[in-house]
mmCIF file of C-alpha atoms and ligand atoms in Angstrom:
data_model
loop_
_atom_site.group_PDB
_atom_site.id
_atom_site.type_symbol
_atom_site.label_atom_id
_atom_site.label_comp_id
_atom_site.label_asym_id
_atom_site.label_seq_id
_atom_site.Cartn_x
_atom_site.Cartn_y
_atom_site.Cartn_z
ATOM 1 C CA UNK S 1 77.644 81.094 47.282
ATOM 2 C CA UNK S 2 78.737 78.275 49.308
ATOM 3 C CA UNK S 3 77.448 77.477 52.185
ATOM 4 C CA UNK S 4 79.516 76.402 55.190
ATOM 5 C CA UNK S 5 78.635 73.405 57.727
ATOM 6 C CA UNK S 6 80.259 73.355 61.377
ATOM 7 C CA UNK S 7 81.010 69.842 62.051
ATOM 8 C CA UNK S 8 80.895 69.476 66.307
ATOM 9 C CA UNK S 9 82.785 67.018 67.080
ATOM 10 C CA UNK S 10 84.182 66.552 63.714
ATOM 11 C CA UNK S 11 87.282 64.925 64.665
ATOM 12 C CA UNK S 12 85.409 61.528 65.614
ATOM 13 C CA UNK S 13 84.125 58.480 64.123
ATOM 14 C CA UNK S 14 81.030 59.514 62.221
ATOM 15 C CA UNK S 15 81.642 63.299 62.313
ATOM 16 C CA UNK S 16 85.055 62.373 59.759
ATOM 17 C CA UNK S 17 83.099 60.540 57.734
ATOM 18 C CA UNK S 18 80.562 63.517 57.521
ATOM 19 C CA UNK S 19 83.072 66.007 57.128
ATOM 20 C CA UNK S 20 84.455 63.886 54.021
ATOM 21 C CA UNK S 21 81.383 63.758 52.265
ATOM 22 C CA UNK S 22 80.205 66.914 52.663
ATOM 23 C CA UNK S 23 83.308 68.667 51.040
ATOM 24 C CA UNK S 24 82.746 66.239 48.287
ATOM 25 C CA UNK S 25 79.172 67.806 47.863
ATOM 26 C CA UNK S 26 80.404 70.777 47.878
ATOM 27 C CA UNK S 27 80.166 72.772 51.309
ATOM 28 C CA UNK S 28 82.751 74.600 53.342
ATOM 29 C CA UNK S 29 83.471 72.611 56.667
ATOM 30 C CA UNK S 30 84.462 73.665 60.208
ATOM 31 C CA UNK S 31 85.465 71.216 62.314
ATOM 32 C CA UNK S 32 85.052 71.589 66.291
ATOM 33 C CA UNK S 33 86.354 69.465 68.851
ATOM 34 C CA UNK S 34 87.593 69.244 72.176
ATOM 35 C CA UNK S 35 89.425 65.726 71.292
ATOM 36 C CA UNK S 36 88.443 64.250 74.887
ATOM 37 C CA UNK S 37 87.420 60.872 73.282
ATOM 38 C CA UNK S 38 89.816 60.706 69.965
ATOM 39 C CA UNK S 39 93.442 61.859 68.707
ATOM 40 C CA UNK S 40 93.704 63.208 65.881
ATOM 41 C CA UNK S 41 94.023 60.633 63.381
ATOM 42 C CA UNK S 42 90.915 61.054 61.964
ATOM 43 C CA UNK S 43 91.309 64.944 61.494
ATOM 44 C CA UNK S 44 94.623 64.002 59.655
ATOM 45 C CA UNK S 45 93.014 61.397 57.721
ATOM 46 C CA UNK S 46 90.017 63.664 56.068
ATOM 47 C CA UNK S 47 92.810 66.551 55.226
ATOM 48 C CA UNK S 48 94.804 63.413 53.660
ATOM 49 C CA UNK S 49 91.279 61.988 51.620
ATOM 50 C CA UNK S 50 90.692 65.876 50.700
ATOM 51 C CA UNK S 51 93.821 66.993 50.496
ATOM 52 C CA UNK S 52 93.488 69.833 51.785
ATOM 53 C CA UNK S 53 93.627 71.092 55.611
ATOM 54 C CA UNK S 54 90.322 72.013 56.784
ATOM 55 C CA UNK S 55 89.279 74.417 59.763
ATOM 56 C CA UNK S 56 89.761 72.784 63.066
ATOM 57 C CA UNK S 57 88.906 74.771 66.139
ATOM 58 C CA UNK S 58 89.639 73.031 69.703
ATOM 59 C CA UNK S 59 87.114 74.017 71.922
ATOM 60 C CA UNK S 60 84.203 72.820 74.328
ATOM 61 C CA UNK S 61 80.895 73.384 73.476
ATOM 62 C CA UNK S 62 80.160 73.804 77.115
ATOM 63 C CA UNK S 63 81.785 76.816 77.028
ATOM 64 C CA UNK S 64 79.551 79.564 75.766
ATOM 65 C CA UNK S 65 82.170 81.725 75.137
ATOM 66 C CA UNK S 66 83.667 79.534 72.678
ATOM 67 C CA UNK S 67 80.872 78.824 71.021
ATOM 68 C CA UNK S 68 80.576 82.785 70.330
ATOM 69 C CA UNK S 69 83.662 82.830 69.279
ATOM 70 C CA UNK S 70 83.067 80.211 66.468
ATOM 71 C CA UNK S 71 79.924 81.506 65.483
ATOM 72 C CA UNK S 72 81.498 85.211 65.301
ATOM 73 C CA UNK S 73 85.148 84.214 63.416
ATOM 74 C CA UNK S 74 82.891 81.578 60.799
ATOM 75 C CA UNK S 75 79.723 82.197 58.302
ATOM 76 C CA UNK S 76 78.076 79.220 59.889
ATOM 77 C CA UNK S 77 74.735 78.213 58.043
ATOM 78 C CA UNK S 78 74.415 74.625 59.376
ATOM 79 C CA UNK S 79 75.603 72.799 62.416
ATOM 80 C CA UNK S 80 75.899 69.083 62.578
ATOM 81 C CA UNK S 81 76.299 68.126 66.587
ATOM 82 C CA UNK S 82 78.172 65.359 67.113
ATOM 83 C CA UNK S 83 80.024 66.825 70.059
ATOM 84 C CA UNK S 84 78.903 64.315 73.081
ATOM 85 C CA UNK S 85 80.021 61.351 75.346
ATOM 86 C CA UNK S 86 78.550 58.106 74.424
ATOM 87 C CA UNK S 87 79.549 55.114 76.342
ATOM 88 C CA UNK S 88 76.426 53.585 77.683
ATOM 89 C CA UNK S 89 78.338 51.863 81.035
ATOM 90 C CA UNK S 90 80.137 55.137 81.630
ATOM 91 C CA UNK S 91 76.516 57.164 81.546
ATOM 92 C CA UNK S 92 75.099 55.165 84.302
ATOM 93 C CA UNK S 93 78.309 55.173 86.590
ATOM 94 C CA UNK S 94 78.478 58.790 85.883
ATOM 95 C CA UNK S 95 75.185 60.453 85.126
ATOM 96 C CA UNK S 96 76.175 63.876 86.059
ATOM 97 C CA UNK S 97 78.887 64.287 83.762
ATOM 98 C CA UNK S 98 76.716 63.111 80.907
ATOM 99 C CA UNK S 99 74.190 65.256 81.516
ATOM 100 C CA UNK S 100 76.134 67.984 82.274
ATOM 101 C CA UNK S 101 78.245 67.828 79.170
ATOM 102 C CA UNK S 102 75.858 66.408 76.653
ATOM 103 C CA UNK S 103 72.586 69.076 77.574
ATOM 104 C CA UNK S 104 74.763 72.189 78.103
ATOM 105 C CA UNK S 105 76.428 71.914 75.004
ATOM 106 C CA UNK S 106 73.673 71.108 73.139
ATOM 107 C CA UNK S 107 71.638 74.132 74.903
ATOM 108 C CA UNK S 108 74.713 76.152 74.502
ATOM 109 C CA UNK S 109 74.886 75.787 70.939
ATOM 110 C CA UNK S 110 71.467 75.935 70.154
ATOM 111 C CA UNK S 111 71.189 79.692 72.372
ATOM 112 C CA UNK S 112 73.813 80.969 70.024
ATOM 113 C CA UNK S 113 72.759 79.203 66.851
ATOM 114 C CA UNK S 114 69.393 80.985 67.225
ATOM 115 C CA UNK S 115 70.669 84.374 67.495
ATOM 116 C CA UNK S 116 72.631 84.170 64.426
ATOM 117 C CA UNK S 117 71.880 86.854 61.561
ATOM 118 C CA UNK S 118 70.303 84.860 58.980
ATOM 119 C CA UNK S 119 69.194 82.141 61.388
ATOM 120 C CA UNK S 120 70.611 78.149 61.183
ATOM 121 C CA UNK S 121 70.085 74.720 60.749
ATOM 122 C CA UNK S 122 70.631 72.240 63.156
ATOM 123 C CA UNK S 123 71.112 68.742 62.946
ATOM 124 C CA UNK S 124 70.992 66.863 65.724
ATOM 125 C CA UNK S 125 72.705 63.311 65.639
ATOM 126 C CA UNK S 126 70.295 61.206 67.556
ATOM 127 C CA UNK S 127 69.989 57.271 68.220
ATOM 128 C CA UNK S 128 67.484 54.264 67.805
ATOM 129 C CA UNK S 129 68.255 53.623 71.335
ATOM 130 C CA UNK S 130 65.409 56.257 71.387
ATOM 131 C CA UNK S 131 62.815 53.086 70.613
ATOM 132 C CA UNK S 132 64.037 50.590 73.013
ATOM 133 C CA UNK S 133 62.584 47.496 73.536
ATOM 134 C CA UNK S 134 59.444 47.022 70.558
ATOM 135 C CA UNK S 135 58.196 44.251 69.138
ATOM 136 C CA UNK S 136 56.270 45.842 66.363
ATOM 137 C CA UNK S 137 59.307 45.600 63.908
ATOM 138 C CA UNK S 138 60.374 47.670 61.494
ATOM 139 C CA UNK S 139 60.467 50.783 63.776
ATOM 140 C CA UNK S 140 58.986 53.797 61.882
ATOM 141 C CA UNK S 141 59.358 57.371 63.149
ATOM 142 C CA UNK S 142 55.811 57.396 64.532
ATOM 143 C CA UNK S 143 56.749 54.386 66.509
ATOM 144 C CA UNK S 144 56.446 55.662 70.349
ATOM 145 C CA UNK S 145 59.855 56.289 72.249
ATOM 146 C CA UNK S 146 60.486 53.867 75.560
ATOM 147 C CA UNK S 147 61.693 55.418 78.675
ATOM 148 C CA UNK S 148 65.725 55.423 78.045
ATOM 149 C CA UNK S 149 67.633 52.410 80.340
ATOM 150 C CA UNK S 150 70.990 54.810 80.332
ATOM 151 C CA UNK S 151 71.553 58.518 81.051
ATOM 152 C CA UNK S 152 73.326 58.246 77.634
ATOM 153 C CA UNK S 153 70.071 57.289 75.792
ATOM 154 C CA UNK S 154 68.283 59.975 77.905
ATOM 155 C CA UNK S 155 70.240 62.361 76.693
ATOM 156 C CA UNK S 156 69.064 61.684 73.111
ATOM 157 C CA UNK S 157 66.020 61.839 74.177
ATOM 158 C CA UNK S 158 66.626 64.755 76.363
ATOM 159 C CA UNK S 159 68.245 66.614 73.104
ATOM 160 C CA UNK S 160 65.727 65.688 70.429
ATOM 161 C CA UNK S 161 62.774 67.302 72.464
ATOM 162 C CA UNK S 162 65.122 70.476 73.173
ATOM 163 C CA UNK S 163 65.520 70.815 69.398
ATOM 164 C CA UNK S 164 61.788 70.096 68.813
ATOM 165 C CA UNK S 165 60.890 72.675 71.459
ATOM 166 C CA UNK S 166 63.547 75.177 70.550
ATOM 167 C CA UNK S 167 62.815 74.980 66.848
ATOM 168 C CA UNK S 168 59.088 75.543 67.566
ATOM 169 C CA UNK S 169 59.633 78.690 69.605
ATOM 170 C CA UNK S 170 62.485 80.375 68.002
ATOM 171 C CA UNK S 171 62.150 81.957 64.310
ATOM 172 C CA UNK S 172 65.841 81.444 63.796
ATOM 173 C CA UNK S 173 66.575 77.962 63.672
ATOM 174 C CA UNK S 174 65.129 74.637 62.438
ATOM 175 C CA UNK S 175 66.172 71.236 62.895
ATOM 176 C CA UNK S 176 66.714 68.016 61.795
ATOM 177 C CA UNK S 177 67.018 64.732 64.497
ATOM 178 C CA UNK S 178 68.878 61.336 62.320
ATOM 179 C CA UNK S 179 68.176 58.284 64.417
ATOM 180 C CA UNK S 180 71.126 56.120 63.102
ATOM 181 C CA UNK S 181 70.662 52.252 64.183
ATOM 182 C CA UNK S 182 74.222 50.482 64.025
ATOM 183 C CA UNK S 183 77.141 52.317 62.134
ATOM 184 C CA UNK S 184 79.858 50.029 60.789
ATOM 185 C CA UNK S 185 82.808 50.180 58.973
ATOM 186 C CA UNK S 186 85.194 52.751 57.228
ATOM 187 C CA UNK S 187 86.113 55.059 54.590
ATOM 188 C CA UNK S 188 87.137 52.861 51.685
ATOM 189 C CA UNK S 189 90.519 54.710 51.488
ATOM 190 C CA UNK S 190 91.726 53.136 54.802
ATOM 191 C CA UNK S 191 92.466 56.678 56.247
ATOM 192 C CA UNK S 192 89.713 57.341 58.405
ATOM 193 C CA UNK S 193 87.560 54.345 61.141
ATOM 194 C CA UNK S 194 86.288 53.744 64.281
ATOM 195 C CA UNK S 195 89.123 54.340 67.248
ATOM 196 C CA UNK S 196 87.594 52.904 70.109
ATOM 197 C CA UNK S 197 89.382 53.635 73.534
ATOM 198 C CA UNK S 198 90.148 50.824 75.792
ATOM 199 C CA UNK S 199 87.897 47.705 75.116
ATOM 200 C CA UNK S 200 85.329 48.522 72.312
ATOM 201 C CA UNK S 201 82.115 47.530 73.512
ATOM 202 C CA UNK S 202 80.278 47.988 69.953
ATOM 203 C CA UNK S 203 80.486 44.794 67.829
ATOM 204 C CA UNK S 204 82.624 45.524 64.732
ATOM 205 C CA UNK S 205 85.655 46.993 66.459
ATOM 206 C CA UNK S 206 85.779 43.960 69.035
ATOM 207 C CA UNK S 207 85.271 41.297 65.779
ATOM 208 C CA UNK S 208 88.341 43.387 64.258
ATOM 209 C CA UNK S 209 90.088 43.782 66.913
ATOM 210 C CA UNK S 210 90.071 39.949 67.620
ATOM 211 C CA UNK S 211 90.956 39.514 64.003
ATOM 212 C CA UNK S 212 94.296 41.452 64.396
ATOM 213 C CA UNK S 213 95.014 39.811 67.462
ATOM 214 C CA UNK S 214 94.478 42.508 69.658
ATOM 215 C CA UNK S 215 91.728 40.692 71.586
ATOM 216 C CA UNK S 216 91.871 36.980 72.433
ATOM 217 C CA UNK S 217 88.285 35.986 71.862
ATOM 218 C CA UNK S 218 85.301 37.439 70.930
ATOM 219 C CA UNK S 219 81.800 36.848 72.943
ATOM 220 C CA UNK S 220 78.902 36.488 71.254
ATOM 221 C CA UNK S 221 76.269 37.634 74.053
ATOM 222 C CA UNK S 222 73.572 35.212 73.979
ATOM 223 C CA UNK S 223 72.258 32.263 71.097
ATOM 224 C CA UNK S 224 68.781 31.327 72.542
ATOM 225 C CA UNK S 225 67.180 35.324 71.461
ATOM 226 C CA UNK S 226 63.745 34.312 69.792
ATOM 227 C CA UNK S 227 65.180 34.798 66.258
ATOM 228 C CA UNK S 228 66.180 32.177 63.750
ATOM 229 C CA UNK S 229 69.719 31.451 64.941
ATOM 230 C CA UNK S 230 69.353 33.026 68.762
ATOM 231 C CA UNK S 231 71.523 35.533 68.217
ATOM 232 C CA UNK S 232 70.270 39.570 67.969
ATOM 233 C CA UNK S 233 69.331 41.468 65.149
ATOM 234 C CA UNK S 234 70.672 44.589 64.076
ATOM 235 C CA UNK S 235 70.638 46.903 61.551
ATOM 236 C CA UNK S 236 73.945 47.313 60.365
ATOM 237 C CA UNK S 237 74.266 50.658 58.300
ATOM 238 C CA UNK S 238 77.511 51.586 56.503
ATOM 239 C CA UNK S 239 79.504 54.464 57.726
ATOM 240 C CA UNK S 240 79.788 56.793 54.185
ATOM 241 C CA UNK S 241 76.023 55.641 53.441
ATOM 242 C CA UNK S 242 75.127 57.262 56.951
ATOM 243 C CA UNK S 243 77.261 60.125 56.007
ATOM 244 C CA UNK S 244 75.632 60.687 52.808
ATOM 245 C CA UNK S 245 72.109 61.175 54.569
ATOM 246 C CA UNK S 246 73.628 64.127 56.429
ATOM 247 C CA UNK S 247 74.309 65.865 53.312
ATOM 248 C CA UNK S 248 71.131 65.505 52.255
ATOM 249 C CA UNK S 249 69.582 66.314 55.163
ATOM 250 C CA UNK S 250 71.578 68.928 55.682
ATOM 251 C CA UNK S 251 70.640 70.058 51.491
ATOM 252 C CA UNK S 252 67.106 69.958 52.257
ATOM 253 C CA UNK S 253 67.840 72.180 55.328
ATOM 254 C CA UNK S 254 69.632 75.124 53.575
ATOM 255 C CA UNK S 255 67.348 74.457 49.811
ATOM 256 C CA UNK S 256 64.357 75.015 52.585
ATOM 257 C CA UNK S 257 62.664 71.986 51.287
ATOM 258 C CA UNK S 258 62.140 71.178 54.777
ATOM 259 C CA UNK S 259 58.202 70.380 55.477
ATOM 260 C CA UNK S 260 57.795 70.928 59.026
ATOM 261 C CA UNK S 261 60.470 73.146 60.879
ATOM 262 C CA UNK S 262 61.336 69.910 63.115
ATOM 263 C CA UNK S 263 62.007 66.941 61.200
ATOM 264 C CA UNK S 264 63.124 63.522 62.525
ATOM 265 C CA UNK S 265 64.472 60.598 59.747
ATOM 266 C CA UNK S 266 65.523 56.916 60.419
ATOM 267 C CA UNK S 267 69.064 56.329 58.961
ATOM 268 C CA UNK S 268 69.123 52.576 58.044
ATOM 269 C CA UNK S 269 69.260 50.108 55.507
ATOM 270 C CA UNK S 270 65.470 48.043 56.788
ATOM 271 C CA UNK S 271 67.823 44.600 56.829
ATOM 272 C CA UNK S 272 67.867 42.718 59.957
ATOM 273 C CA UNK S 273 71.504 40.500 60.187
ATOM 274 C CA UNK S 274 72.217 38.896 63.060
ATOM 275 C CA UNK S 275 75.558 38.825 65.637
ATOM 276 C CA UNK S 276 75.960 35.445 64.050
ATOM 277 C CA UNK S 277 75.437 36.354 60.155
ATOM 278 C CA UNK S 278 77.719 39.431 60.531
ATOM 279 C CA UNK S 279 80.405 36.902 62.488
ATOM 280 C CA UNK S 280 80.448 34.467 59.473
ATOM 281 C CA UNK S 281 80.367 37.583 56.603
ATOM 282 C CA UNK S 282 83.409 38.491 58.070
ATOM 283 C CA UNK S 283 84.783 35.546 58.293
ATOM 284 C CA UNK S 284 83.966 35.287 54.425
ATOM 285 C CA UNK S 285 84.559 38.204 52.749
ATOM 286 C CA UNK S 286 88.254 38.572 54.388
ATOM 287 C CA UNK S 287 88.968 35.083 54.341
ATOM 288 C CA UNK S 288 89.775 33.977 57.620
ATOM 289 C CA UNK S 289 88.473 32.461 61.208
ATOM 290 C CA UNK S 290 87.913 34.739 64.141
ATOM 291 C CA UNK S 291 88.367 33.018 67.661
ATOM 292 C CA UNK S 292 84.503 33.643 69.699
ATOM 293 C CA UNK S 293 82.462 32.111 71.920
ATOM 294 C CA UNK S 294 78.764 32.147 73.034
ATOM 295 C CA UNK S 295 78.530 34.005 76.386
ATOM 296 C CA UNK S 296 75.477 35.075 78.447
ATOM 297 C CA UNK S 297 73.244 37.526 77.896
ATOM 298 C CA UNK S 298 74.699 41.319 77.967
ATOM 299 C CA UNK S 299 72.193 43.009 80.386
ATOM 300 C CA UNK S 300 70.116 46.064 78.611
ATOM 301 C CA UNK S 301 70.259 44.590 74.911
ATOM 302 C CA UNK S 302 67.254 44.609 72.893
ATOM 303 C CA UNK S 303 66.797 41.226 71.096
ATOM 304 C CA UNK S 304 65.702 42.828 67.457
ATOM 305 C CA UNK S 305 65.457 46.420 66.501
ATOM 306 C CA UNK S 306 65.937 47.576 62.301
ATOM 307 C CA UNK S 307 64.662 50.364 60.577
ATOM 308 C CA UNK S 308 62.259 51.029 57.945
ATOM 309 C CA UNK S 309 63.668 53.654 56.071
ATOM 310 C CA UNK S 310 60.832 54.848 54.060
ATOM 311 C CA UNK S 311 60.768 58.342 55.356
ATOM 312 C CA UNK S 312 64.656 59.014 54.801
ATOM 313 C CA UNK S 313 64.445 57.402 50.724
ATOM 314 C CA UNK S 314 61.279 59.080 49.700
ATOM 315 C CA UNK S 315 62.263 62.233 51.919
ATOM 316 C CA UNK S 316 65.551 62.211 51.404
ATOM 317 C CA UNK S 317 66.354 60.871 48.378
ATOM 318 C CA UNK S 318 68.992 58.871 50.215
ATOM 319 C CA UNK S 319 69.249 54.959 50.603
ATOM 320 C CA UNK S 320 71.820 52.724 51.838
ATOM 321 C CA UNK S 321 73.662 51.371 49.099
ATOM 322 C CA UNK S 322 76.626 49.497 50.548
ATOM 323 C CA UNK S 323 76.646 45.511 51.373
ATOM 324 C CA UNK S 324 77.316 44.657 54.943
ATOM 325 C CA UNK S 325 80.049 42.246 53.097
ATOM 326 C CA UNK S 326 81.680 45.303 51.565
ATOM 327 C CA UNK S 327 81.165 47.405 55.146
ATOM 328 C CA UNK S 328 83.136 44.435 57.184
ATOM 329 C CA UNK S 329 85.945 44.414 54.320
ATOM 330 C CA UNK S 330 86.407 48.296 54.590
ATOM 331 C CA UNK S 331 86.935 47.428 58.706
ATOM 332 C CA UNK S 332 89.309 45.174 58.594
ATOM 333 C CA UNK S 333 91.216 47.546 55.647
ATOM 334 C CA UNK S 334 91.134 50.147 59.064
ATOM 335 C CA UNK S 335 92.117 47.837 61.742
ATOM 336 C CA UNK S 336 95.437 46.843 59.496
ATOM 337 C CA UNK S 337 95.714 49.811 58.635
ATOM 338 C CA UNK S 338 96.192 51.334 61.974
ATOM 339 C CA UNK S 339 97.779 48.158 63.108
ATOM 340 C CA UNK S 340 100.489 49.471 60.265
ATOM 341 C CA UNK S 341 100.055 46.206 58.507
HETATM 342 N N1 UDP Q 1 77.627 42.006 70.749
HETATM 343 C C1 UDP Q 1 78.266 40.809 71.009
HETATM 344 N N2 UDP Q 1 79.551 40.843 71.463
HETATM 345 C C2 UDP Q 1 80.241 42.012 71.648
HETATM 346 C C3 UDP Q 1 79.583 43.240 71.381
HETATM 347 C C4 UDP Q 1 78.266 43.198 70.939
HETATM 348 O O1 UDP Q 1 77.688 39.728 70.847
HETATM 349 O O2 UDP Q 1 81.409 41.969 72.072
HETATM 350 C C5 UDP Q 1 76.238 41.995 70.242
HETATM 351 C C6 UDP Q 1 75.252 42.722 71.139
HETATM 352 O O3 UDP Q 1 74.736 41.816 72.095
HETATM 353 C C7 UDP Q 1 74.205 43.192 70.134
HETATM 354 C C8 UDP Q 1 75.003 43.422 68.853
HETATM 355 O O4 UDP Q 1 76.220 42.698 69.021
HETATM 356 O O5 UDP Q 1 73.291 42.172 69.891
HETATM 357 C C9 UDP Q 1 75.305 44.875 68.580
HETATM 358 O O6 UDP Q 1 75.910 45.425 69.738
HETATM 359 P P1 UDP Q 1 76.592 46.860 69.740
HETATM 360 O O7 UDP Q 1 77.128 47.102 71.116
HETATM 361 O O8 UDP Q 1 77.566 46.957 68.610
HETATM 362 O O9 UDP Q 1 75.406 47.866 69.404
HETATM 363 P P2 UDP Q 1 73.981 48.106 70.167
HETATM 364 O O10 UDP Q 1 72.944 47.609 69.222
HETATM 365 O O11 UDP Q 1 74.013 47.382 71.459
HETATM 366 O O12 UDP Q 1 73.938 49.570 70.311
#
C-alpha cells in the first residue's frame, strides 16, 4: 500500500523540492503550511512539475488542534518538519517568537505524532549551524555541537535533542535529524526556487538577484579568511540532491532499516568551494559578469565548515550527484524565470 508523507511546511523552498521528489518515488504527499514566509508559487509549481494538485492544508503547527485535525482527516506514516522561521538576524532581535513558534510546533507535532495508531516517523530538518566554529574539517556526525550564536541555531539544537529524547521514551515514533550545510539552486524545470523576502541574506539568491538587476552590487564579506583565496568555504549542496536524501531517509524509516531509533545524517557533497569560486562558476557557466565587491567581515560567519558525507552514502545509499556549475545554471533558470524573462 502506499504510504503517505506530510510535508510541514511544504509550500517553501526545500519542502517543494521534497514534495517533488517524493511523489516521483512513489509516496502520497500532504502538504502543510501556514504560508507566513512564502506565496504560493511554489505549491503551484510542484502541482505544475506533477501535474497533479496535491493536498494542501493551511494551518499552524502551533495550534494543536490543527495538528489533530491533520493527523485525524490523513493516514499519515511519516512527517517531514520543515514548518519553522529561519532568519538568523530576525532570531536574535526576536528570540521569543522563534522559540515560541519553532519549539511548540515541533513539540506539538511530535505529542500527536506519537499517539498515532501505528506509530510515525519523524524527520526533523536540522542544520550544520549545529557545529559552529571547528577546525577539525570535514565535520562528521560525532563531531561535538558548539553552543548556538542565534536563537535560530538554538532552536535546531533545541529540536534535535527533543526528537532524540522523545524518540527514546515514546514506543510510537522514531526519528531521523538531516544536517543540510548550504542548499543551492532549483528544480531543473524552472517552476519551483528559492523566494527570498526582502534582501536575501543567503549567497545564491543575492549573486542572482544582482545578476537580474534586482540588486546593484554584490558584497563579498571578507578576502583575508585563512583559506587559499581569503574568501569562506562552504559546502554547496544542490537542492533535488538534498531532496533525494529525504526520500531515502524517509525509505529507510518506513522499510524499518533504521539502526538505532534516533538517527542523525550529514546532507552534503564533502567539497569545500569558496564565496570566490562559486562567484566566478557563475560567472562561467551563464556567461556573464556580476557587479561585487569585497566588504568586511559579516559578524557570526564561520571561515570553513563542509561535510563528510560518509554516513549518509554508505547509510543512505544517497550521494550528491549534481555539479555546483549545473546548481548555479538551474538558479539563474529561477531568477528569469520569476523575473518573467
Ligand atoms: N556571503 C557573501 N555575501 C553575501 C551573502 C553571503 O559573501 O551577500 C558569504 C558568507 O560570508 C558565507 C557564504 O557566503 O561565507 C555563505 O553564506 P550564506 O549566508 O549563504 O550561508 P551560511 O553559510 O552563512 O549559512
Amino acid at each position: 500500500m502506499k504510504k503517505t508523507v506530510l510535508v510541514s511546511g511544504g509550500a517553501g523552498f526545500i519542502g517543494s523540492h521534497v514534495t517533488v521528489e517524493l511523489c516521483n518515488a512513489g509516496y502520497d504527499v500532504v502538504i502543510a503550511d501556514n504560508m507566513s514566509n512564502c506565496d504560493e508559487t511554489n505549491y503551484n509549481g510542484v502541482c505544475a512539475i506533477l501535474g497533479k494538485k496535491l493536498p494542501f492544508v493551511k494551518m499552524d503547527f502551533c495550534d494543536r488542534g490543527a495538528v489533530e485535525k491533520l493527523f485525524a482527516d490523513y493516514p499519515i506514516d511519516a512527517v517531514i518538519h520543515f514548518a519553522a522561521f529561519k532568519a538568523v538576524g530576525e532570531s536574535v532581535a526576536e528570540p521569543l517568537m522563534y522559540y515560541h513558534n519553532n519549539l511548540v510546533s515541533f513539540i506539538n507535532l511530535l505529542e500527536v505524532a506519537r499517539q498515532r495508531k501505528g506509530g510515525c516517523n519523524v524527520l526533523f530538518s536540522s542544520s550544520a549551524t549545529v557545529y559552529g566554529e571547528t577546525d577539525r574539517l570535514p565535520v562528521t556526525e560525532e563531531s561535538p555541537r558548539q553552543s548556538a550564536t542565534s536563537p535560530y541555531g538554538n532552536t535546531k539544537q533545541m529540536c534535535e535533542d527533543i526528537l532524540r529524547d522523545s524518540v527514546r521514551a515514546y514506543a510510537g515514533i522514531k526519528g531521523i535529524a538531516l544536517r543540510y550545510f548550504n542548499p543551492i539552486g532549483a528544480h531543473p524545470s524552472a517552476l519551483i526556487g528559492e523566494l527570498p523576502r526582502g534582501v536575501p541574506n543567503n549567497l545564491v539568491p543575492f549573486i542572482t538577484q544582482t545578476a537580474i538587476g534586482k540588486r546593484e552590487c554584490l558584497s563579498i564579506f571578507g578576502n583575508d579568511y585563512p583559506t587559499a583565496d581569503g574568501t569562506c568555504l562552504r559546502d554547496y549542496i544542490d537542492i533535488v540532491d538534498l531532496a533525494k536524501a529525504h526520500v531515502c531517509a524517509v525509505a529507510r524509516m518506513l522499510d524499518g532499516r533504521m539502526k538505532e531509533e534516533y538517527e542523525i545524517f550529514n546532507v552534503g557533497t564533502g567539497r569545500p568551494v569558496s564565496v570566490l569560486e562559486l562567484v566566478n562558476a557563475f560567472e562561467k557557466v551563464n556567461g556573464l559578469k556580476l557587479n561585487y565587491k569585497i566588504a568586511p567581515c559579516r559578524p557570526g560567519d564561520v571561515v570553513a565548515i563542509w561535510a563528510d558525507p560518509t554516513r549518509a552514502n554508505k547509510e543512505l545509499g544517497w550521494k550528491a550527484e549534481r555539479s555546483v556549475e549545473e546548481t548555479l545554471a538551474a538558479a539563474w533558470a529561477w531568477e528569469k524565470h520569476i523575473a518573467g524573462k
